[in-house]
PDB file of C-alpha atoms and ligand atoms in Angstrom:
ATOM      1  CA  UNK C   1      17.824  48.249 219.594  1.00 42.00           C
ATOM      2  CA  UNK C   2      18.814  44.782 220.504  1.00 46.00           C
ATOM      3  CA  UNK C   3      17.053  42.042 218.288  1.00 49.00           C
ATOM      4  CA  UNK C   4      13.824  40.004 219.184  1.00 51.00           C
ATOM      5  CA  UNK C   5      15.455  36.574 220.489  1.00 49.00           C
ATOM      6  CA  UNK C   6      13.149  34.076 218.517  1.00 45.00           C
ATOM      7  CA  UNK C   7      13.420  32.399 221.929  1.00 40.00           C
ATOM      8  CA  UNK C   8      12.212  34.071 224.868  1.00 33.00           C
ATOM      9  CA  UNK C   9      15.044  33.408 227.285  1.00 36.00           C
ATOM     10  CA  UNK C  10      12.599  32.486 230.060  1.00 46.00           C
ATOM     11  CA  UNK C  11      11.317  29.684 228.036  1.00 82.00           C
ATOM     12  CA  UNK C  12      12.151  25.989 227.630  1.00 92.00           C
ATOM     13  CA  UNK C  13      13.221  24.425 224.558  1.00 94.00           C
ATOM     14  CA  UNK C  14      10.713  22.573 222.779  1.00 95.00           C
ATOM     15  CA  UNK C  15      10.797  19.744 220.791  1.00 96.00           C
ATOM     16  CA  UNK C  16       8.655  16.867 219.141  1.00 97.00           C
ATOM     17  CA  UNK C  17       9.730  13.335 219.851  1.00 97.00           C
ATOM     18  CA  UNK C  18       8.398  10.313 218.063  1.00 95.00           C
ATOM     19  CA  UNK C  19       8.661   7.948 221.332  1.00 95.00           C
ATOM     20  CA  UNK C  20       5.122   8.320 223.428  1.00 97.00           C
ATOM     21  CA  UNK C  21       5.852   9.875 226.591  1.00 98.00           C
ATOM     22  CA  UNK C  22       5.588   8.870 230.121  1.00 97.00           C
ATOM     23  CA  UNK C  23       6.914  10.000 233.693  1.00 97.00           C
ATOM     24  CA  UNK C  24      10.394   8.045 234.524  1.00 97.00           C
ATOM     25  CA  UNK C  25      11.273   7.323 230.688  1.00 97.00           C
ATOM     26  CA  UNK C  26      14.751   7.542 229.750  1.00 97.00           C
ATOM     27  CA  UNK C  27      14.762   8.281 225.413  1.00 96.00           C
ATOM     28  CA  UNK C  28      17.937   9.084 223.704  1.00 96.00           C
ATOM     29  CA  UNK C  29      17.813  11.865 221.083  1.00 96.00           C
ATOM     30  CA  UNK C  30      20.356  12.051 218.275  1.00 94.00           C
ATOM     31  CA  UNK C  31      20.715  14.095 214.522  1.00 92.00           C
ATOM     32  CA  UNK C  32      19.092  17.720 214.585  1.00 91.00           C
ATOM     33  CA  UNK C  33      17.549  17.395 217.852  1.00 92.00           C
ATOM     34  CA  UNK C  34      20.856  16.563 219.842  1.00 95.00           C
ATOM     35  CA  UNK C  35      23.122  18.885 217.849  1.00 93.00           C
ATOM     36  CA  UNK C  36      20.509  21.480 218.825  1.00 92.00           C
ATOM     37  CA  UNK C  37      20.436  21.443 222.134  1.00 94.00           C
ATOM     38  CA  UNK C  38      24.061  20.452 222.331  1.00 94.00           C
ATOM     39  CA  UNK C  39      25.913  22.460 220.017  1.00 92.00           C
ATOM     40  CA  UNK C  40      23.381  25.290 219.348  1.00 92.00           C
ATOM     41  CA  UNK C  41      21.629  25.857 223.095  1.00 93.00           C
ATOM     42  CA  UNK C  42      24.751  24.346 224.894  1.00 94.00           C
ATOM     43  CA  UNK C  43      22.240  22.485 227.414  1.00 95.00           C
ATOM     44  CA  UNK C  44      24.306  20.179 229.793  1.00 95.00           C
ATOM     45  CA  UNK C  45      22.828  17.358 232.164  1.00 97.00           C
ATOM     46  CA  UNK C  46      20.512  18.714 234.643  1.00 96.00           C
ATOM     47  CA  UNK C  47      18.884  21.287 232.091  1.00 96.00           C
ATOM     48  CA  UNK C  48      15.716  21.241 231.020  1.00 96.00           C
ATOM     49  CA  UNK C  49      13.207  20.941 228.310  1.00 96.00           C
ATOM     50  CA  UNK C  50       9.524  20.056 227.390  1.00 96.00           C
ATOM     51  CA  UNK C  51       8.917  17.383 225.129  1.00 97.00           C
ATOM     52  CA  UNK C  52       5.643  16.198 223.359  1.00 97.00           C
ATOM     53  CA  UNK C  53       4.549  13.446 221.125  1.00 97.00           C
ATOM     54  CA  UNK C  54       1.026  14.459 219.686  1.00 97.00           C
ATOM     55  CA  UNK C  55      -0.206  11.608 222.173  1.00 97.00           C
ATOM     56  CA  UNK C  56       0.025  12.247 225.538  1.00 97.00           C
ATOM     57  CA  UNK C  57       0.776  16.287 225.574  1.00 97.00           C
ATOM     58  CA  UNK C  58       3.507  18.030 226.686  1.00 96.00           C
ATOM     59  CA  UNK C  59       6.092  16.520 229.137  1.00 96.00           C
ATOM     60  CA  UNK C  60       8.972  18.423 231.021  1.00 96.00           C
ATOM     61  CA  UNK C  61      11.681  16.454 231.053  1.00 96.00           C
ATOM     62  CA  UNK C  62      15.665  16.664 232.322  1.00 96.00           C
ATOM     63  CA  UNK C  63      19.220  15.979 230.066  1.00 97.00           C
ATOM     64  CA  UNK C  64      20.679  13.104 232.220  1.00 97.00           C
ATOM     65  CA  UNK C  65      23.740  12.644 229.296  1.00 96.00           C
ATOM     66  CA  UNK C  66      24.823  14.845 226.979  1.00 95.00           C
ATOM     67  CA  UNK C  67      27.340  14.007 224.267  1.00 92.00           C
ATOM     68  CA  UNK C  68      28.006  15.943 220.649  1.00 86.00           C
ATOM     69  CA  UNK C  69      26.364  13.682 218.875  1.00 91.00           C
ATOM     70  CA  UNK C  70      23.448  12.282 221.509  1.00 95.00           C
ATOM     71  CA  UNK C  71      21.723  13.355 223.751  1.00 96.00           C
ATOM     72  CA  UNK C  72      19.632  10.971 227.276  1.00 97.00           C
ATOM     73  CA  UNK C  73      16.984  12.979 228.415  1.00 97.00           C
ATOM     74  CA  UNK C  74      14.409  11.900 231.435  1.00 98.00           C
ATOM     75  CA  UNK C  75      11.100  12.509 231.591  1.00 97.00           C
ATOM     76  CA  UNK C  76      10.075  13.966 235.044  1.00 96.00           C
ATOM     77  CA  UNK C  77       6.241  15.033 234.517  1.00 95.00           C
ATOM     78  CA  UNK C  78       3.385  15.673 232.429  1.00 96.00           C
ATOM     79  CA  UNK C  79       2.724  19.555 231.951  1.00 94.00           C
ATOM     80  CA  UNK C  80      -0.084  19.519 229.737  1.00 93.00           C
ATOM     81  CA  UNK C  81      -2.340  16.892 228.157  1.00 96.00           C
ATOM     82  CA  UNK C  82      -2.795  16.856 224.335  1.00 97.00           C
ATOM     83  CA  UNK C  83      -4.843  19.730 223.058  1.00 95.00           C
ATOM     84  CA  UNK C  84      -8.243  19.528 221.494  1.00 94.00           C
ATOM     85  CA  UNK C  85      -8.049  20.660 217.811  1.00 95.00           C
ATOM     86  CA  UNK C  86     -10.417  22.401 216.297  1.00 95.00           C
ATOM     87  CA  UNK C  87     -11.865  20.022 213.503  1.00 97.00           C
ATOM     88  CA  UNK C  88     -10.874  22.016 210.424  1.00 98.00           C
ATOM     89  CA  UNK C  89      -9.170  20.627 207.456  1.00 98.00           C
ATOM     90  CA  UNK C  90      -7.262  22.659 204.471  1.00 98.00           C
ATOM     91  CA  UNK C  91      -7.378  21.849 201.353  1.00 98.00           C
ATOM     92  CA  UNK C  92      -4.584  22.928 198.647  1.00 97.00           C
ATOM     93  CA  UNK C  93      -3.442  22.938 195.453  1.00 95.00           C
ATOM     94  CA  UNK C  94       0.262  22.257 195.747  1.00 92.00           C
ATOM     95  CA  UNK C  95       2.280  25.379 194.705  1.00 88.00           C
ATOM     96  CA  UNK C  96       5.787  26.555 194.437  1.00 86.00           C
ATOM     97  CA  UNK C  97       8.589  25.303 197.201  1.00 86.00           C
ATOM     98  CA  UNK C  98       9.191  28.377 199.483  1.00 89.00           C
ATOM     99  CA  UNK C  99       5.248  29.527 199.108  1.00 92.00           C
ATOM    100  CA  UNK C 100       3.681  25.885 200.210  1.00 94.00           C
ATOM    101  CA  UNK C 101       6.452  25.510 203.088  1.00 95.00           C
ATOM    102  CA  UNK C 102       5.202  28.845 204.479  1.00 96.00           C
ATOM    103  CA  UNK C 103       1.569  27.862 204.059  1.00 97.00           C
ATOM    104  CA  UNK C 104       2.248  24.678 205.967  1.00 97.00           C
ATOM    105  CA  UNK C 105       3.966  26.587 208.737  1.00 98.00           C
ATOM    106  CA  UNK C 106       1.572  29.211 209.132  1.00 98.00           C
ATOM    107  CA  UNK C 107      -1.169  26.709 208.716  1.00 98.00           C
ATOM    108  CA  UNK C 108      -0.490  24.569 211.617  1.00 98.00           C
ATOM    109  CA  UNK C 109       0.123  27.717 213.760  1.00 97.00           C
ATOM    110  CA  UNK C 110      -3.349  29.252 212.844  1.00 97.00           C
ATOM    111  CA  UNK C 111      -4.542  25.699 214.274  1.00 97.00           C
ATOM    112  CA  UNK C 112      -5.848  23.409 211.624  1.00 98.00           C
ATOM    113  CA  UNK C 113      -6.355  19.823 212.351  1.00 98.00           C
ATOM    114  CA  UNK C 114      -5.127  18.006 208.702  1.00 98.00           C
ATOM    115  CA  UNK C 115      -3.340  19.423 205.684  1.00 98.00           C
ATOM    116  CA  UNK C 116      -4.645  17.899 202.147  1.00 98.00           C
ATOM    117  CA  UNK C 117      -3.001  18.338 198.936  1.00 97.00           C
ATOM    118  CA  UNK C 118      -5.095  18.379 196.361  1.00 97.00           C
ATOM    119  CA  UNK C 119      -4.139  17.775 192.550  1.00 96.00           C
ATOM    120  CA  UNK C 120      -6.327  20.195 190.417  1.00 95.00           C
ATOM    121  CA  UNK C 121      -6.477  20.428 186.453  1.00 95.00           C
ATOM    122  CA  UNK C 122      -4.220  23.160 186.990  1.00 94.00           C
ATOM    123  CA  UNK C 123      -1.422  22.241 189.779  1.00 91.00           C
ATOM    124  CA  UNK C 124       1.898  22.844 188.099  1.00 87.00           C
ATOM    125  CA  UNK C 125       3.758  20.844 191.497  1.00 81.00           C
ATOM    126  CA  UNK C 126       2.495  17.427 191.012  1.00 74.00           C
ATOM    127  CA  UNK C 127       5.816  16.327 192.807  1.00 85.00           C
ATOM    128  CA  UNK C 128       5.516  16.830 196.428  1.00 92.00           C
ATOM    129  CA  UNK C 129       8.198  16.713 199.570  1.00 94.00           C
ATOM    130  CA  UNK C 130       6.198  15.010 202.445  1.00 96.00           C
ATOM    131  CA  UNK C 131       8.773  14.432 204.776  1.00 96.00           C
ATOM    132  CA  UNK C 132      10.556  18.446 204.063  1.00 96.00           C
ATOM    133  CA  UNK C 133       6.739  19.214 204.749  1.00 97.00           C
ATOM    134  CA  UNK C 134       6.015  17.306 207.814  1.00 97.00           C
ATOM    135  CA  UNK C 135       9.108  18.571 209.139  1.00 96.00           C
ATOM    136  CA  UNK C 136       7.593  21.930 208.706  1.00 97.00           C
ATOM    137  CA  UNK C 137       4.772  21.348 210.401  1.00 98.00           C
ATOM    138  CA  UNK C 138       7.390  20.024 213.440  1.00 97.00           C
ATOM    139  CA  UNK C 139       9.227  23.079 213.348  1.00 96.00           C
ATOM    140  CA  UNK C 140       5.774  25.078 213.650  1.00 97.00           C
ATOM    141  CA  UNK C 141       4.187  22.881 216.744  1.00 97.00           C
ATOM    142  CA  UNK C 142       7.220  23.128 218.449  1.00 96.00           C
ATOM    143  CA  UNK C 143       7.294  27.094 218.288  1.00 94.00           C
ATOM    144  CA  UNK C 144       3.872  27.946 218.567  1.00 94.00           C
ATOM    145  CA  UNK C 145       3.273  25.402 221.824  1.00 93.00           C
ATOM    146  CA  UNK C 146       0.854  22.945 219.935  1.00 96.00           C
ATOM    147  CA  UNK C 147       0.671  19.870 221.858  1.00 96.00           C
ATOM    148  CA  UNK C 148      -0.864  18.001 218.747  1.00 97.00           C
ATOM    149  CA  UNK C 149       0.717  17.665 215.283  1.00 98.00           C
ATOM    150  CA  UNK C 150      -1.313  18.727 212.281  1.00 98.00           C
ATOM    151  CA  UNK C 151      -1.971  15.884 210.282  1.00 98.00           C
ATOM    152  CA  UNK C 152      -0.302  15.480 206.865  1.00 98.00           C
ATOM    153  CA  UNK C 153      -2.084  13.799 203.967  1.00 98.00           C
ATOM    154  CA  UNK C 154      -0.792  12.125 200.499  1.00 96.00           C
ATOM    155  CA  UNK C 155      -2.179  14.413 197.639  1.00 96.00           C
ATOM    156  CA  UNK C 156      -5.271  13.224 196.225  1.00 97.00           C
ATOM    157  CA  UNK C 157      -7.189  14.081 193.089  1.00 97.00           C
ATOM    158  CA  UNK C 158      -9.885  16.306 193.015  1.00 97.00           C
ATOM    159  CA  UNK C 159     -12.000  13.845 191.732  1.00 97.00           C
ATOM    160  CA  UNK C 160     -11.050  11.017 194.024  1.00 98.00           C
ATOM    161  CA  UNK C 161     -11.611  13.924 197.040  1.00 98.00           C
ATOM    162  CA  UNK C 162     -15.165  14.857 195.809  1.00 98.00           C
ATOM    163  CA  UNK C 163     -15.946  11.120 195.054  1.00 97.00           C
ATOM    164  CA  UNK C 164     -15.242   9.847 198.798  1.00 96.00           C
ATOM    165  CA  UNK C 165     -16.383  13.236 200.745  1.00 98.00           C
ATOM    166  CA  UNK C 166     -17.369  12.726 204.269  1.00 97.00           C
ATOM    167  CA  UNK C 167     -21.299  13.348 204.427  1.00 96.00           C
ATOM    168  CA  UNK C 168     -21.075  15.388 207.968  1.00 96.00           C
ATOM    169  CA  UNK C 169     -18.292  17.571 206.915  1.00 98.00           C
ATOM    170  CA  UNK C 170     -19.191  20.899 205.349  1.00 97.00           C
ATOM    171  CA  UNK C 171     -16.790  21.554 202.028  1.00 98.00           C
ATOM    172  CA  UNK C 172     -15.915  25.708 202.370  1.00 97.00           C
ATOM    173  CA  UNK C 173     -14.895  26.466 198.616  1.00 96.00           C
ATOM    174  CA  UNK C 174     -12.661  28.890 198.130  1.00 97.00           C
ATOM    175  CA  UNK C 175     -14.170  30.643 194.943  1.00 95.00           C
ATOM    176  CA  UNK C 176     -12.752  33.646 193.357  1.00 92.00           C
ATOM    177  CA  UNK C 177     -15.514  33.877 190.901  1.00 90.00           C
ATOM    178  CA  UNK C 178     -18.064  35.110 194.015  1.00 90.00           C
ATOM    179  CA  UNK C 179     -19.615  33.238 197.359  1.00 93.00           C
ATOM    180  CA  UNK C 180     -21.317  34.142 200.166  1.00 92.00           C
ATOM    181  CA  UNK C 181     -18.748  35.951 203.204  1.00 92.00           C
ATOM    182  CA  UNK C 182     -17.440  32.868 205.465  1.00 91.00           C
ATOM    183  CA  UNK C 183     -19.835  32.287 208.378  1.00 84.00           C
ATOM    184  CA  UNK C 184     -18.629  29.267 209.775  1.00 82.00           C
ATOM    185  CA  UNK C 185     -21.195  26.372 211.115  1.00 83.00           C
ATOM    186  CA  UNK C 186     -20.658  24.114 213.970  1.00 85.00           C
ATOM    187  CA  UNK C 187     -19.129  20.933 213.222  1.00 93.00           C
ATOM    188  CA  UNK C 188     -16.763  19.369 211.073  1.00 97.00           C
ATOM    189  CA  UNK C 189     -15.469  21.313 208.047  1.00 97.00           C
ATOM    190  CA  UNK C 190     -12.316  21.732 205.270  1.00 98.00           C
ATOM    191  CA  UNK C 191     -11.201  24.800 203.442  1.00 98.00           C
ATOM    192  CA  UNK C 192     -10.597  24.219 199.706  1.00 98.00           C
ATOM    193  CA  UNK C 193      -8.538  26.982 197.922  1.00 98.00           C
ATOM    194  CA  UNK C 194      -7.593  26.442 194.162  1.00 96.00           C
ATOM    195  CA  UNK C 195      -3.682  26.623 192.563  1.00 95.00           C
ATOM    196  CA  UNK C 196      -2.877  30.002 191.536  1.00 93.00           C
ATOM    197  CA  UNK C 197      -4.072  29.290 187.852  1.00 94.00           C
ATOM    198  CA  UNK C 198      -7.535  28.961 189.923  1.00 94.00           C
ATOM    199  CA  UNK C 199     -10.028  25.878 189.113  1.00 94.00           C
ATOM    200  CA  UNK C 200     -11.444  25.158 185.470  1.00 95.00           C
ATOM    201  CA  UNK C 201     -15.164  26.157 185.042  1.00 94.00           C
ATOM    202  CA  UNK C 202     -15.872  21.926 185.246  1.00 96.00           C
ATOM    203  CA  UNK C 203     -13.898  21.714 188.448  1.00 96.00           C
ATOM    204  CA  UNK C 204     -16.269  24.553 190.012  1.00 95.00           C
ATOM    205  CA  UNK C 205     -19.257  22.924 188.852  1.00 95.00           C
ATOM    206  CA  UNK C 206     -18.261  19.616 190.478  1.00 97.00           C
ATOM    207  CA  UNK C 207     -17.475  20.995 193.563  1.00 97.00           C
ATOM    208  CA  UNK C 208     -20.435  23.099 193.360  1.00 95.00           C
ATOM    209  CA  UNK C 209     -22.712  20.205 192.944  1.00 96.00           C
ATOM    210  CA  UNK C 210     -21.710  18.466 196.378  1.00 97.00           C
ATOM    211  CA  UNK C 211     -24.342  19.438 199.045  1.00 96.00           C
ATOM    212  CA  UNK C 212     -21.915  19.766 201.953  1.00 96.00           C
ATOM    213  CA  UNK C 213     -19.969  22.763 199.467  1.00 97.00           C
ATOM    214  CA  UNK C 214     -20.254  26.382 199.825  1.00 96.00           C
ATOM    215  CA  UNK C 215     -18.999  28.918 197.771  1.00 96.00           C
ATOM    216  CA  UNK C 216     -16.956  31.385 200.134  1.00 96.00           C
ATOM    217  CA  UNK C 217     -15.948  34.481 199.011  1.00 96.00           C
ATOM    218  CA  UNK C 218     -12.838  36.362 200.526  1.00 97.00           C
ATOM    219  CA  UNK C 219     -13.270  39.682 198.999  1.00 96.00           C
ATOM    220  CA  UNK C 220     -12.864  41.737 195.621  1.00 95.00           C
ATOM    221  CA  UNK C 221      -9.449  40.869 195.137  1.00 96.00           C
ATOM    222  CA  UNK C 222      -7.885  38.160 193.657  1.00 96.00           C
ATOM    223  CA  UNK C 223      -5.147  36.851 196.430  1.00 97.00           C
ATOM    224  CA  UNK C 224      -2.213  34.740 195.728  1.00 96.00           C
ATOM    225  CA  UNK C 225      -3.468  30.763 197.018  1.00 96.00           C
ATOM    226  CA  UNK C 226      -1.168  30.942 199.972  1.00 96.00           C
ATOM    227  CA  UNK C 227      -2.815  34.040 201.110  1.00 97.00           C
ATOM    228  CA  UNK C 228      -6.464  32.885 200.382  1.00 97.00           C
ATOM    229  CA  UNK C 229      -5.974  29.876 202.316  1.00 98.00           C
ATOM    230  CA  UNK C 230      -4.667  31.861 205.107  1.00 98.00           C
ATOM    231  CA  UNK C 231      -7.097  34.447 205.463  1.00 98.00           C
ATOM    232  CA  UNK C 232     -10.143  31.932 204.776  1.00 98.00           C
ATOM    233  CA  UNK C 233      -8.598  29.652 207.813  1.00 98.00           C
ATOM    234  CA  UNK C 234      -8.248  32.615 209.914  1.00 97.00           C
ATOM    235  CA  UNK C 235     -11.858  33.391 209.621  1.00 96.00           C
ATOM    236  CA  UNK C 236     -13.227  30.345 209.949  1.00 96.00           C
ATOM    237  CA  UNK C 237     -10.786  30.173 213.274  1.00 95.00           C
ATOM    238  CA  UNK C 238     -12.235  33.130 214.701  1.00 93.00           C
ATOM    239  CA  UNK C 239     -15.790  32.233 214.658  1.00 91.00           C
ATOM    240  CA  UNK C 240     -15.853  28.342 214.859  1.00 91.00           C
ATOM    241  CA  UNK C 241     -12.339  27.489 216.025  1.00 90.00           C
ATOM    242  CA  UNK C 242     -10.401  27.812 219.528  1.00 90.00           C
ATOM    243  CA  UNK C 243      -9.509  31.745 219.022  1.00 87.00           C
ATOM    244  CA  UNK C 244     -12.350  32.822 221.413  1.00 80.00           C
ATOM    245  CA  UNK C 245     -10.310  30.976 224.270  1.00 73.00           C
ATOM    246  CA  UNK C 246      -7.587  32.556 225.361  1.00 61.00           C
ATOM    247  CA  UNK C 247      -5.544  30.444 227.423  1.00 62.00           C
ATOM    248  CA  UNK C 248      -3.295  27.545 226.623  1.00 59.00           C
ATOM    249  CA  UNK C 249      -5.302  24.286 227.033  1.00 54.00           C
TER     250      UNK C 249
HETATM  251  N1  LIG G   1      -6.180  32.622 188.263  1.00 53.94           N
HETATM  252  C1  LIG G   1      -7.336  32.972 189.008  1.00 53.94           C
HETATM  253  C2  LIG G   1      -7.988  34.186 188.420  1.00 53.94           C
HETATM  254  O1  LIG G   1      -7.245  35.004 187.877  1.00 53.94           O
HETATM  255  O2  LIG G   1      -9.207  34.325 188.533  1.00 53.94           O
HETATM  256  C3  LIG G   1      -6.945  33.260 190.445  1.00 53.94           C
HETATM  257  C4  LIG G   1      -6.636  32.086 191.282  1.00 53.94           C
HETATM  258  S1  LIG G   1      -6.142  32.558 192.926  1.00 53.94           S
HETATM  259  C5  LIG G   1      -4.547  33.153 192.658  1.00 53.94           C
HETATM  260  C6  LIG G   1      -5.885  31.029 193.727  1.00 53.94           C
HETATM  261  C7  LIG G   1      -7.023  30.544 194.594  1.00 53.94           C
HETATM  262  O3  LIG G   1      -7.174  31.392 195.713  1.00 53.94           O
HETATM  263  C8  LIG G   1      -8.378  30.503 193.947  1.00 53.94           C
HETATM  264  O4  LIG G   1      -8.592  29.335 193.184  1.00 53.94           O
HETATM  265  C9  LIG G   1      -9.313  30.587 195.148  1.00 53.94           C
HETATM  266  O5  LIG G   1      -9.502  29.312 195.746  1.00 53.94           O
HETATM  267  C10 LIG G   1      -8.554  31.482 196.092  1.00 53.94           C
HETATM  268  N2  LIG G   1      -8.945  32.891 196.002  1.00 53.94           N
HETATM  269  C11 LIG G   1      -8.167  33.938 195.638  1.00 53.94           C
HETATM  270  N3  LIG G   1      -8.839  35.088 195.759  1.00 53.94           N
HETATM  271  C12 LIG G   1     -10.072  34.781 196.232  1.00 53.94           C
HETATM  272  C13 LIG G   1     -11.226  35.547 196.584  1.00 53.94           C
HETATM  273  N4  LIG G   1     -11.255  36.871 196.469  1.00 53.94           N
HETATM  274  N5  LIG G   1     -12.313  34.883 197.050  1.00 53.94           N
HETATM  275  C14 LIG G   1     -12.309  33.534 197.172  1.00 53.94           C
HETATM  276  N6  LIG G   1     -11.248  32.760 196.852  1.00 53.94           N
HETATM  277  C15 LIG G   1     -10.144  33.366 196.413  1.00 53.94           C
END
């Protein structure tokens, strides 16, 4: 059996540009973005592609030039406007390279809004990539259609977090140690999940003591913190989020 093509050949490439969009602008793309559609899709002038720039939405546009190294693209009309995004934020303990890039990427597919590292007493990855991981989250809104980037925060303690929590947004704690089943509210809310040594008995008490926090449980096993984030950002997606509609906004 032939393989899956990642693309489906009756699709457009897809790519994020920095530039905002608008009809009749001429941008120039060079590095990965030329080279791929170059030297990996072999795209000529005339072909074409859909841009976005987690402004204005999602653009087709046309390759006017196309050299090895750049690439002139023009931008013939808007296709979509930027997406609303459900207002859900996920919160993690940094974890092992490999494991955290596939939680980013799955992450922003699933739909969340904002991706927040948080520093726990027991993070062993203090050090964190931000640009590997915002390229991540790219690569991910350019294959699963988002027209909107999720956001990408600088890691912040879990003190500072709890300190300066927003009063209307509702704090969905991860807690391996027992919660109530997610039933997501309406509004504003963040999914915490711990590092995989799990939060110190003082760190659940803190977090325990804000009023917007709830203790969610995710079932009788322990899972891994990439998986726990996951699965707690699915559910939360399939009662408060966008999953009930299912077109393409
Ligand atoms: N070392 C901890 C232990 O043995 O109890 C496990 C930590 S777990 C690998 C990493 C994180 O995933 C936890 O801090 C929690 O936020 C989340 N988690 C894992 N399983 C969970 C469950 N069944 N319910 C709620 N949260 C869970």
């Amino acid at each position: 059996m032939p393989a899956t093509p990642a693309w489906p050949p009756s699709s457009l490439p897809r790519l994020f540009v920095a530039e905002t969009l608008e009809q009749g602008a001429v941008l120039t793309l060079d590095g990965p973005p030329a080279n791929y559609l170059v030297n990996v899709l072999r795209l000529g002038p005339g072909a074409q592609v859909k841009l976005f720039d987690d402004r204005t939405g999602e653009w087709l546009a046309e390759i006017e030039e196309a050299g090895k190294k750049r690439v002139a693209l023009k931008v013939a009309r808007q296709l979509r406007g930027r997406e609303p995004v459900p207002d859900l934020w996920l919160l993690f303990a940094p974890i092992k390279r490999g494991r955290i890039d596939w939680l980013v990427e799955k992450a922003t597919e699933l739909g969340v809004a904002r991706l927040v590292p948080v520093l726990t007493a027991r993070t062993v990855v203090e050090r964190l990539n931000l640009d590997r991981l915002r390229a991540h989250v790219v690569e991910a809104a350019e294959q699963c259609e988002r027209t909107a980037l999720a956001g990408l925060a600088e890691p912040v303690r879990l003190g500072a977090l709890l300190a300066g929590w927003p009063a209307e947004r509702a704090l969905l704690f991860a807690d391996e140690s027992g919660g109530e089943p997610m039933a997501a509210g309406p509004g504003p809310a963040a999914i915490l999940v711990g590092p995989e040594g799990g939060f110190t008995g003082e760190e659940r008490a803190a977090i325990r003591a804000l009023p917007q926090a709830r203790a969610i449980s995710l079932g009788p096993r322990i899972l891994r913190a990439d998986t726990a984030a996951l699965a707690a950002v699915a559910l939360w997606m399939g009662s408060a989020g966008d999953w009930k509609s299912s077109s393409r906004a």
